[in-house]
Tab-separated table of C-alpha atoms in Angstrom:
chain	number	residue	atom	x	y	z
A	1	MET	CA	-86.487	-120.490	28.183
A	2	ILE	CA	-86.153	-120.401	31.961
A	3	LYS	CA	-89.309	-119.555	33.930
A	4	ILE	CA	-89.443	-116.368	36.028
A	5	LEU	CA	-91.760	-116.688	39.034
A	6	GLU	CA	-92.619	-113.870	41.417
A	7	TYR	CA	-92.929	-115.105	45.004
A	8	GLY	CA	-96.362	-114.378	46.429
A	9	LYS	CA	-97.940	-114.099	42.968
A	10	VAL	CA	-97.821	-117.785	42.049
A	11	GLN	CA	-98.774	-120.891	44.013
A	12	ASN	CA	-96.128	-122.173	46.432
A	13	GLY	CA	-96.451	-125.538	44.761
A	14	GLU	CA	-94.891	-124.036	41.647
A	15	ILE	CA	-92.163	-122.279	43.627
A	16	PHE	CA	-91.126	-125.427	45.478
A	17	ALA	CA	-91.846	-128.024	42.789
A	18	ARG	CA	-89.007	-130.523	42.505
A	19	VAL	CA	-87.850	-132.855	39.755
A	20	VAL	CA	-88.955	-136.417	40.533
A	21	PRO	CA	-87.325	-138.983	38.211
A	22	GLN	CA	-89.664	-141.757	37.157
A	23	THR	CA	-87.850	-145.056	36.740
A	24	LYS	CA	-89.172	-148.591	36.602
A	25	VAL	CA	-86.063	-150.699	36.970
A	26	GLU	CA	-86.719	-152.545	40.247
A	27	ASP	CA	-87.402	-155.960	38.700
A	28	ILE	CA	-84.495	-155.767	36.247
A	29	VAL	CA	-82.097	-154.823	39.036
A	30	ALA	CA	-83.444	-157.539	41.338
A	31	ASP	CA	-82.775	-160.164	38.644
A	32	ILE	CA	-79.216	-158.870	38.118
A	33	ILE	CA	-78.474	-158.955	41.846
A	34	LYS	CA	-79.877	-162.496	42.164
A	35	ASN	CA	-77.774	-163.702	39.230
A	36	VAL	CA	-74.568	-162.193	40.626
A	37	ARG	CA	-75.234	-163.643	44.089
A	38	GLU	CA	-75.784	-167.096	42.643
A	39	ASN	CA	-73.198	-167.165	39.854
A	40	GLY	CA	-70.494	-164.730	40.911
A	41	ASP	CA	-67.809	-163.902	38.343
A	42	LYS	CA	-69.594	-165.854	35.605
A	43	ALA	CA	-72.588	-163.497	35.810
A	44	VAL	CA	-70.362	-160.420	36.005
A	45	PHE	CA	-68.412	-161.420	32.874
A	46	GLU	CA	-71.686	-162.032	31.016
A	47	TYR	CA	-73.047	-158.604	31.979
A	48	CYS	CA	-69.784	-156.900	30.941
A	49	LYS	CA	-70.166	-158.475	27.516
A	50	ARG	CA	-73.888	-157.680	27.251
A	51	PHE	CA	-73.920	-154.114	28.571
A	52	ASP	CA	-70.385	-152.833	27.871
A	53	GLY	CA	-69.530	-154.925	24.811
A	54	ALA	CA	-66.307	-156.031	26.511
A	55	GLU	CA	-64.985	-159.604	26.556
A	56	LEU	CA	-62.635	-159.631	29.532
A	57	ALA	CA	-59.941	-162.091	30.523
A	58	SER	CA	-59.818	-160.632	34.037
A	59	LEU	CA	-61.947	-158.239	36.051
A	60	LEU	CA	-59.008	-156.915	38.057
A	61	VAL	CA	-57.063	-153.946	36.681
A	62	SER	CA	-53.385	-154.870	36.754
A	63	LYS	CA	-50.546	-152.750	38.138
A	64	GLU	CA	-49.149	-152.575	34.609
A	65	GLU	CA	-52.412	-151.097	33.322
A	66	ILE	CA	-52.377	-148.482	36.089
A	67	ASP	CA	-48.725	-147.547	35.478
A	68	LYS	CA	-49.389	-147.244	31.729
A	69	ALA	CA	-52.455	-145.050	32.354
A	70	VAL	CA	-50.521	-142.664	34.606
A	71	LYS	CA	-47.932	-142.185	31.841
A	72	GLU	CA	-50.678	-141.471	29.291
A	73	VAL	CA	-52.272	-138.640	31.270
A	74	GLU	CA	-51.231	-135.095	30.419
A	75	PRO	CA	-48.556	-134.025	32.967
A	76	ARG	CA	-50.340	-130.775	33.800
A	77	PHE	CA	-53.559	-132.657	34.551
A	78	LEU	CA	-51.637	-135.039	36.806
A	79	GLU	CA	-50.368	-132.040	38.761
A	80	VAL	CA	-53.892	-130.627	39.059
A	81	LEU	CA	-55.159	-134.007	40.299
A	82	LYS	CA	-52.399	-134.064	42.924
A	83	LYS	CA	-53.201	-130.512	44.023
A	84	ALA	CA	-56.901	-131.406	44.335
A	85	ALA	CA	-56.003	-134.532	46.320
A	86	GLU	CA	-53.885	-132.461	48.726
A	87	ASN	CA	-56.761	-130.038	49.318
A	88	ILE	CA	-59.252	-132.867	49.837
A	89	ARG	CA	-56.904	-134.584	52.313
A	90	ALA	CA	-56.315	-131.349	54.225
A	91	PHE	CA	-60.054	-130.679	54.594
A	92	HIS	CA	-61.111	-134.218	55.460
A	93	SER	CA	-58.254	-134.800	57.898
A	94	LYS	CA	-59.962	-132.263	60.166
A	95	GLN	CA	-63.031	-134.529	60.266
A	96	LYS	CA	-61.222	-137.422	61.901
A	97	ARG	CA	-62.464	-137.875	65.436
A	98	GLU	CA	-61.274	-139.753	68.481
A	99	GLY	CA	-63.276	-141.824	70.920
A	100	PHE	CA	-63.881	-140.773	74.527
A	101	GLU	CA	-63.925	-142.312	77.971
A	102	ILE	CA	-65.707	-141.314	81.191
A	103	LYS	CA	-64.374	-142.575	84.543
A	104	ARG	CA	-66.302	-142.169	87.782
A	105	GLU	CA	-65.096	-142.364	91.359
A	106	ASN	CA	-67.062	-145.547	92.044
A	107	GLY	CA	-65.113	-147.433	89.384
A	108	VAL	CA	-67.632	-147.143	86.528
A	109	VAL	CA	-66.035	-146.701	83.113
A	110	MET	CA	-68.014	-145.794	79.981
A	111	GLY	CA	-66.721	-144.879	76.579
A	112	GLN	CA	-66.968	-144.920	72.846
A	113	LYS	CA	-64.363	-146.063	70.385
A	114	ILE	CA	-64.160	-145.206	66.702
A	115	THR	CA	-63.288	-147.947	64.217
A	116	ALA	CA	-63.075	-147.731	60.432
A	117	VAL	CA	-65.052	-150.192	58.334
A	118	ASP	CA	-62.703	-152.878	57.057
A	119	ARG	CA	-63.400	-152.502	53.371
A	120	ALA	CA	-65.018	-149.656	51.411
A	121	GLY	CA	-66.409	-149.986	47.884
A	122	LEU	CA	-66.338	-147.060	45.477
A	123	TYR	CA	-68.539	-146.907	42.370
A	124	VAL	CA	-67.268	-144.602	39.618
A	125	PRO	CA	-69.527	-144.032	36.587
A	126	GLY	CA	-68.240	-144.640	33.073
A	127	GLY	CA	-70.080	-144.003	29.841
A	128	THR	CA	-69.771	-140.742	27.935
A	129	ALA	CA	-67.999	-138.815	30.705
A	130	ALA	CA	-65.123	-139.617	33.042
A	131	TYR	CA	-65.167	-138.188	36.554
A	132	PRO	CA	-61.756	-138.478	38.242
A	133	SER	CA	-63.028	-135.953	40.790
A	134	THR	CA	-65.434	-138.623	42.072
A	135	VAL	CA	-62.512	-140.999	42.601
A	136	LEU	CA	-60.679	-138.446	44.744
A	137	MET	CA	-63.719	-137.253	46.689
A	138	ASP	CA	-64.982	-140.712	47.588
A	139	SER	CA	-61.766	-142.638	48.238
A	140	ILE	CA	-59.631	-140.115	50.147
A	141	PRO	CA	-62.063	-139.841	53.120
A	142	ALA	CA	-62.122	-143.665	53.313
A	143	LYS	CA	-58.330	-143.743	53.452
A	144	ILE	CA	-58.233	-141.033	56.131
A	145	ALA	CA	-60.820	-142.967	58.160
A	146	GLY	CA	-58.420	-145.920	58.194
A	147	CYS	CA	-60.180	-148.446	55.947
A	148	GLU	CA	-57.887	-151.419	55.409
A	149	GLU	CA	-58.910	-151.708	51.767
A	150	VAL	CA	-60.627	-149.415	49.257
A	151	VAL	CA	-62.064	-151.268	46.257
A	152	MET	CA	-63.161	-149.397	43.139
A	153	VAL	CA	-65.476	-150.597	40.366
A	154	THR	CA	-65.985	-148.787	37.073
A	155	PRO	CA	-67.272	-149.965	33.675
A	156	PRO	CA	-64.772	-150.684	30.880
A	157	ASN	CA	-65.056	-149.590	27.248
A	158	ARG	CA	-65.540	-152.067	24.403
A	159	GLU	CA	-61.805	-152.775	24.362
A	160	GLY	CA	-61.944	-153.722	28.009
A	161	LYS	CA	-60.022	-150.641	29.120
A	162	ILE	CA	-60.649	-147.997	31.781
A	163	ASN	CA	-60.235	-144.289	31.013
A	164	PRO	CA	-56.619	-143.414	31.955
A	165	VAL	CA	-57.627	-140.337	33.987
A	166	ILE	CA	-59.810	-142.539	36.221
A	167	LEU	CA	-56.915	-144.908	36.861
A	168	ALA	CA	-54.512	-142.019	37.453
A	169	ALA	CA	-56.866	-140.477	40.023
A	170	ALA	CA	-57.233	-143.863	41.745
A	171	HIS	CA	-53.449	-144.190	41.883
A	172	ILE	CA	-53.068	-140.722	43.422
A	173	ALA	CA	-55.845	-141.405	45.949
A	174	GLY	CA	-54.339	-144.733	47.006
A	175	VAL	CA	-57.165	-147.035	45.884
A	176	ASP	CA	-56.136	-150.627	46.625
A	177	LYS	CA	-57.995	-152.633	43.967
A	178	ILE	CA	-59.839	-151.668	40.792
A	179	PHE	CA	-62.273	-153.881	38.899
A	180	LYS	CA	-63.690	-153.525	35.389
A	181	VAL	CA	-67.408	-153.703	36.027
A	182	GLY	CA	-70.234	-151.195	36.163
A	183	GLY	CA	-73.989	-151.000	36.603
A	184	ALA	CA	-76.181	-152.906	39.031
A	185	GLN	CA	-73.927	-155.949	38.630
A	186	ALA	CA	-71.016	-153.997	40.116
A	187	ILE	CA	-73.078	-153.008	43.151
A	188	ALA	CA	-74.204	-156.620	43.615
A	189	ALA	CA	-70.612	-157.851	43.383
A	190	LEU	CA	-69.469	-155.358	46.026
A	191	ALA	CA	-72.393	-156.171	48.302
A	192	TYR	CA	-72.118	-159.971	48.212
A	193	GLY	CA	-68.676	-160.698	46.803
A	194	THR	CA	-67.639	-162.921	43.890
A	195	GLU	CA	-64.597	-165.100	43.228
A	196	SER	CA	-62.655	-162.004	42.127
A	197	ILE	CA	-64.381	-159.059	43.796
A	198	PRO	CA	-64.307	-158.918	47.593
A	199	LYS	CA	-67.402	-158.169	49.647
A	200	VAL	CA	-67.283	-154.661	51.114
A	201	ASP	CA	-68.885	-153.098	54.168
A	202	LYS	CA	-69.864	-149.744	52.638
A	203	ILE	CA	-70.660	-148.696	49.059
A	204	VAL	CA	-70.346	-145.064	48.006
A	205	GLY	CA	-70.486	-143.184	44.733
A	206	PRO	CA	-72.996	-141.920	42.168
A	207	GLY	CA	-74.495	-143.764	39.230
A	208	ASN	CA	-77.452	-144.071	36.898
A	209	ALA	CA	-80.943	-145.279	37.803
A	210	PHE	CA	-79.815	-148.929	37.788
A	211	VAL	CA	-76.935	-148.206	40.142
A	212	ALA	CA	-79.138	-146.159	42.474
A	213	GLU	CA	-81.779	-148.892	42.570
A	214	ALA	CA	-79.145	-151.564	43.189
A	215	LYS	CA	-77.737	-149.585	46.122
A	216	LYS	CA	-81.252	-149.341	47.515
A	217	GLN	CA	-81.820	-153.095	47.182
A	218	VAL	CA	-78.508	-154.205	48.737
A	219	PHE	CA	-78.795	-151.815	51.680
A	220	GLY	CA	-78.804	-153.930	54.799
A	221	ALA	CA	-76.336	-156.434	53.401
A	222	VAL	CA	-73.981	-153.442	53.253
A	223	SER	CA	-74.158	-149.778	54.183
A	224	ILE	CA	-74.501	-147.146	51.460
A	225	ASP	CA	-73.801	-143.429	51.368
A	226	MET	CA	-77.074	-142.143	49.871
A	227	ILE	CA	-79.492	-142.529	46.960
A	228	ALA	CA	-78.452	-139.585	44.824
A	229	GLY	CA	-80.995	-137.742	42.700
A	230	PRO	CA	-80.360	-135.329	39.816
A	231	SER	CA	-77.798	-132.543	40.266
A	232	GLU	CA	-79.075	-129.261	41.744
A	233	ILE	CA	-77.861	-125.714	42.150
A	234	LEU	CA	-79.603	-122.803	43.819
A	235	VAL	CA	-78.088	-119.330	43.578
A	236	VAL	CA	-79.163	-116.576	45.963
A	237	ALA	CA	-78.081	-113.317	44.308
A	238	ASP	CA	-78.716	-109.656	45.037
A	239	GLU	CA	-79.183	-106.733	42.640
A	240	LYS	CA	-75.417	-106.100	42.443
A	241	SER	CA	-74.657	-109.535	41.028
A	242	ASP	CA	-73.184	-110.020	37.569
A	243	ALA	CA	-75.776	-111.639	35.308
A	244	ARG	CA	-73.121	-113.339	33.142
A	245	SER	CA	-71.531	-115.094	36.143
A	246	VAL	CA	-74.862	-116.118	37.651
A	247	ALA	CA	-76.033	-117.574	34.330
A	248	ALA	CA	-72.779	-119.496	33.924
A	249	ASP	CA	-73.100	-120.912	37.439
A	250	LEU	CA	-76.651	-122.079	36.780
A	251	LEU	CA	-75.569	-123.761	33.556
A	252	SER	CA	-72.699	-125.510	35.331
A	253	GLN	CA	-75.294	-127.879	36.804
A	254	ALA	CA	-77.783	-127.820	33.930
A	255	GLU	CA	-75.174	-129.396	31.636
A	256	HIS	CA	-74.919	-132.463	33.900
A	257	ASP	CA	-78.219	-134.081	33.045
A	258	ILE	CA	-81.579	-133.241	31.484
A	259	MET	CA	-83.057	-133.933	34.944
A	260	ALA	CA	-80.724	-131.469	36.684
A	261	SER	CA	-82.270	-128.352	38.184
A	262	ALA	CA	-80.880	-124.815	38.231
A	263	VAL	CA	-82.660	-122.223	40.367
A	264	LEU	CA	-81.958	-118.535	40.945
A	265	VAL	CA	-83.604	-116.736	43.862
A	266	THR	CA	-83.089	-112.974	43.748
A	267	ASN	CA	-84.526	-109.767	45.170
A	268	SER	CA	-84.091	-108.035	41.785
A	269	PHE	CA	-86.491	-108.399	38.861
A	270	GLU	CA	-83.895	-106.646	36.674
A	271	LEU	CA	-81.281	-109.279	37.519
A	272	ALA	CA	-83.832	-112.018	36.832
A	273	LYS	CA	-84.444	-110.713	33.317
A	274	ALA	CA	-80.727	-110.151	32.667
A	275	VAL	CA	-79.841	-113.697	33.787
A	276	SER	CA	-82.585	-115.144	31.586
A	277	ILE	CA	-81.119	-113.323	28.576
A	278	GLU	CA	-77.589	-114.453	29.469
A	279	ILE	CA	-78.657	-118.084	29.744
A	280	GLU	CA	-80.006	-117.918	26.194
A	281	LYS	CA	-76.704	-116.444	24.986
A	282	GLN	CA	-74.533	-119.012	26.739
A	283	ILE	CA	-76.368	-122.284	26.091
A	284	PRO	CA	-75.467	-122.483	22.359
A	285	LEU	CA	-71.770	-122.155	23.262
A	286	LEU	CA	-71.761	-125.248	25.489
A	287	LEU	CA	-70.429	-128.636	24.432
A	288	ARG	CA	-73.450	-130.205	26.135
A	289	ALA	CA	-75.876	-127.561	24.879
A	290	GLU	CA	-78.704	-130.004	24.145
A	291	ILE	CA	-78.641	-131.381	27.709
A	292	ALA	CA	-78.455	-127.897	29.255
A	293	ARG	CA	-81.308	-126.697	27.040
A	294	LYS	CA	-83.660	-129.449	28.222
A	295	SER	CA	-82.628	-129.019	31.847
A	296	ILE	CA	-83.253	-125.258	31.810
A	297	ASP	CA	-86.529	-125.487	29.872
A	298	ASN	CA	-87.999	-128.280	31.983
A	299	ASN	CA	-86.532	-127.769	35.438
A	300	GLY	CA	-84.937	-124.316	35.589
A	301	LYS	CA	-86.584	-121.374	37.341
A	302	ILE	CA	-85.894	-117.881	38.583
A	303	ILE	CA	-87.773	-116.873	41.727
A	304	VAL	CA	-88.081	-113.165	42.497
A	305	ALA	CA	-88.341	-112.643	46.261
A	306	PRO	CA	-89.161	-109.399	48.108
A	307	ASP	CA	-85.774	-109.379	49.908
A	308	LEU	CA	-82.702	-111.509	50.628
A	309	LEU	CA	-84.020	-112.874	53.906
A	310	LYS	CA	-87.074	-114.249	52.094
A	311	ALA	CA	-84.740	-115.587	49.393
A	312	ILE	CA	-82.837	-117.546	52.044
A	313	GLU	CA	-86.124	-118.758	53.536
A	314	ILE	CA	-87.064	-120.108	50.108
A	315	SER	CA	-83.652	-121.726	49.776
A	316	ASN	CA	-84.020	-123.427	53.156
A	317	GLU	CA	-87.344	-124.878	52.083
A	318	ILE	CA	-85.842	-126.217	48.839
A	319	ALA	CA	-82.724	-127.516	50.683
A	320	PRO	CA	-80.498	-127.589	47.583
A	321	GLU	CA	-77.497	-129.796	46.944
A	322	HIS	CA	-75.363	-126.750	46.042
A	323	LEU	CA	-76.120	-123.247	47.303
A	324	GLU	CA	-74.309	-120.125	46.118
A	325	LEU	CA	-74.593	-116.916	48.166
A	326	CYS	CA	-73.731	-114.202	45.643
A	327	VAL	CA	-73.658	-111.211	47.986
A	328	ASP	CA	-70.968	-108.853	49.306
A	329	ASP	CA	-70.815	-110.305	52.830
A	330	PRO	CA	-71.965	-113.930	52.679
A	331	PHE	CA	-70.838	-114.598	56.270
A	332	GLU	CA	-73.575	-112.233	57.430
A	333	TYR	CA	-76.122	-114.750	56.123
A	334	LEU	CA	-74.352	-118.059	56.830
A	335	ASP	CA	-76.042	-118.617	60.207
A	336	LYS	CA	-79.428	-118.219	58.503
A	337	ILE	CA	-78.695	-121.125	56.136
A	338	LYS	CA	-80.293	-124.194	57.699
A	339	HIS	CA	-80.529	-126.683	54.848
A	340	ALA	CA	-77.978	-127.056	52.026
A	341	GLY	CA	-75.475	-129.701	51.007
A	342	SER	CA	-72.599	-127.306	50.402
A	343	VAL	CA	-72.529	-123.504	50.499
A	344	PHE	CA	-70.364	-121.386	48.168
A	345	MET	CA	-69.736	-117.999	49.657
A	346	GLY	CA	-69.526	-114.656	47.858
A	347	ARG	CA	-69.169	-113.530	44.280
A	348	ASN	CA	-65.920	-115.367	43.538
A	349	CYS	CA	-66.800	-118.904	44.541
A	350	PRO	CA	-68.426	-120.801	41.649
A	351	GLU	CA	-69.816	-124.217	42.491
A	352	ALA	CA	-67.295	-125.771	40.079
A	353	LEU	CA	-64.564	-124.838	42.552
A	354	GLY	CA	-66.118	-127.299	44.978
A	355	ASP	CA	-66.485	-129.978	42.328
A	356	TYR	CA	-62.777	-130.172	41.692
A	357	LEU	CA	-60.253	-128.293	43.759
A	358	ALA	CA	-61.337	-126.526	46.945
A	359	GLY	CA	-61.299	-129.542	49.284
A	360	PRO	CA	-64.801	-129.968	50.793
A	361	ASN	CA	-66.597	-133.030	49.453
A	362	HIS	CA	-68.755	-132.885	46.334
A	363	THR	CA	-70.793	-136.013	47.105
A	364	LEU	CA	-73.808	-134.226	48.537
A	365	PRO	CA	-77.427	-134.830	49.562
A	366	THR	CA	-79.933	-134.123	46.773
A	367	SER	CA	-83.713	-133.972	46.351
A	368	GLY	CA	-84.268	-132.012	49.545
A	369	THR	CA	-82.465	-134.570	51.718
A	370	ALA	CA	-80.093	-131.827	52.890
A	371	LYS	CA	-82.795	-131.241	55.517
A	372	PHE	CA	-81.580	-134.376	57.292
A	373	SER	CA	-78.422	-135.585	55.494
A	374	SER	CA	-74.812	-134.465	55.207
A	375	PRO	CA	-72.033	-134.455	52.609
A	376	LEU	CA	-69.870	-137.569	52.319
A	377	SER	CA	-67.174	-137.423	54.979
A	378	VAL	CA	-64.727	-139.452	57.040
A	379	ASP	CA	-67.698	-140.220	59.333
A	380	ASP	CA	-69.229	-142.318	56.548
A	381	PHE	CA	-66.377	-144.813	56.799
A	382	VAL	CA	-66.275	-145.284	60.564
A	383	LYS	CA	-68.549	-146.831	63.127
A	384	LYS	CA	-68.880	-146.169	66.830
A	385	THR	CA	-68.743	-148.885	69.470
A	386	GLN	CA	-69.856	-148.165	73.035
A	387	TYR	CA	-68.435	-149.889	76.091
A	388	THR	CA	-69.460	-149.978	79.763
A	389	TYR	CA	-67.696	-151.309	82.883
A	390	PHE	CA	-69.256	-151.485	86.382
A	391	THR	CA	-67.656	-152.793	89.556
A	392	ARG	CA	-69.768	-155.015	91.832
A	393	ASP	CA	-70.261	-152.148	94.271
A	394	ALA	CA	-71.278	-149.786	91.467
A	395	LEU	CA	-73.843	-152.270	90.159
A	396	LYS	CA	-75.219	-152.754	93.677
A	397	GLU	CA	-75.908	-148.998	93.897
A	398	VAL	CA	-78.219	-149.042	90.859
A	399	CYS	CA	-79.395	-152.657	90.830
A	400	GLU	CA	-82.850	-151.962	92.254
A	401	ASP	CA	-83.398	-149.038	89.866
A	402	VAL	CA	-82.546	-151.226	86.872
A	403	ALA	CA	-84.890	-153.946	88.059
A	404	PHE	CA	-87.689	-151.449	88.787
A	405	PHE	CA	-87.351	-149.924	85.314
A	406	ALA	CA	-87.363	-153.367	83.658
A	407	GLN	CA	-90.484	-154.445	85.555
A	408	LYS	CA	-92.280	-151.304	84.395
A	409	GLU	CA	-91.663	-152.496	80.846
A	410	GLY	CA	-92.842	-156.001	81.708
A	411	LEU	CA	-89.407	-157.513	81.118
A	412	THR	CA	-88.849	-159.656	84.166
A	413	ALA	CA	-85.779	-161.453	82.792
A	414	HIS	CA	-84.117	-158.058	82.415
A	415	ALA	CA	-84.885	-157.318	86.037
A	416	LYS	CA	-83.674	-160.736	87.194
A	417	SER	CA	-80.345	-160.361	85.367
A	418	ALA	CA	-79.524	-157.383	87.586
A	419	VAL	CA	-80.724	-158.627	90.986
A	420	ILE	CA	-79.551	-162.259	90.640
A	421	ARG	CA	-75.967	-161.189	91.197
A	422	PHE	CA	-76.836	-160.224	94.788
A	423	GLU	CA	-79.101	-163.123	95.735
A	424	GLU	CA	-77.841	-165.871	97.964
A	425	LYS	CA	-76.907	-169.042	96.082
């Protein structure tokens, strides 16, 4: 059963305790990465056979396989995928930025230009669940940014096939190449390249502990989006909130993973008790009831705060991945929210809306990293290049200042590089 904690009557350590996954996979992942770097496709094929049970003739998903998959997907679901893609494109198109240039009267020109990374790599988990939403959320911003090529990797089943809904989503999103490989070996292949799989500049997408560790180890050879932790939801709800809806929203994250955390912060002890009862009613009805049960029992909590402002203070300290503001006028409190991955406003905005259809990205900072990180966006697929132009007269105006500054740092060659241009030959 979910814990109910009264703020001010228990230790803050219990209020703000966070799930910390314990994994010891560093050495295994390091060996996989080394093997893929040294042996390329040969290593990847071997890992596909060992871990996925698939003997593949080719890693690349063919156009025929993609076309067949699109035909196999339920027409209504295809339409929903297209609607979601439209919303995601509309939202992320607003994120695209232009460079700038500053021109001064003395001829100095300074500026910044924005350039997309050449090739983006997208990891899409396989296993027991298929997440076409991840395909849309992670590839569409890359396309909007202007990446020349978006490469997707995802593990095959034992027959060497990819779930049709994953391929359909990739088709709708405009993914350029898809490869049948998952796990740490997929991350290694994207980071260093193999005979079949091209080296990318940025790797994005969620995965298990092996994938997360591999992303950590290849960082530097490539850029990565983030090291994602377990799913999180925090609901701030007042005394007028519907206990059934709040319980359902909490369980929407609890069903993800036994390590997921669902937290309610409320100013009403009555709502806290009602939500606790509702959670117990709803868990047995879930398809993933066993997962949700463990998540709620081990990581779930209800925090009773003296008022909504304190509830938001608590939320800011936790810095959740998903934050729901279940109040009549959520915009009244929006400016007080400092740290959250994505905020769902009002009583009619379940977090699931953001997972699938609304448009804002669902790849979000977890584990408190919302204090300094942002959702995946077009910005993740671009880089900024500065440029500077000085005329001879403009350099002469500041030459002595540059040299003086350099000498203060003990860098005489720096100083010389400025003044030498005005010394007699």
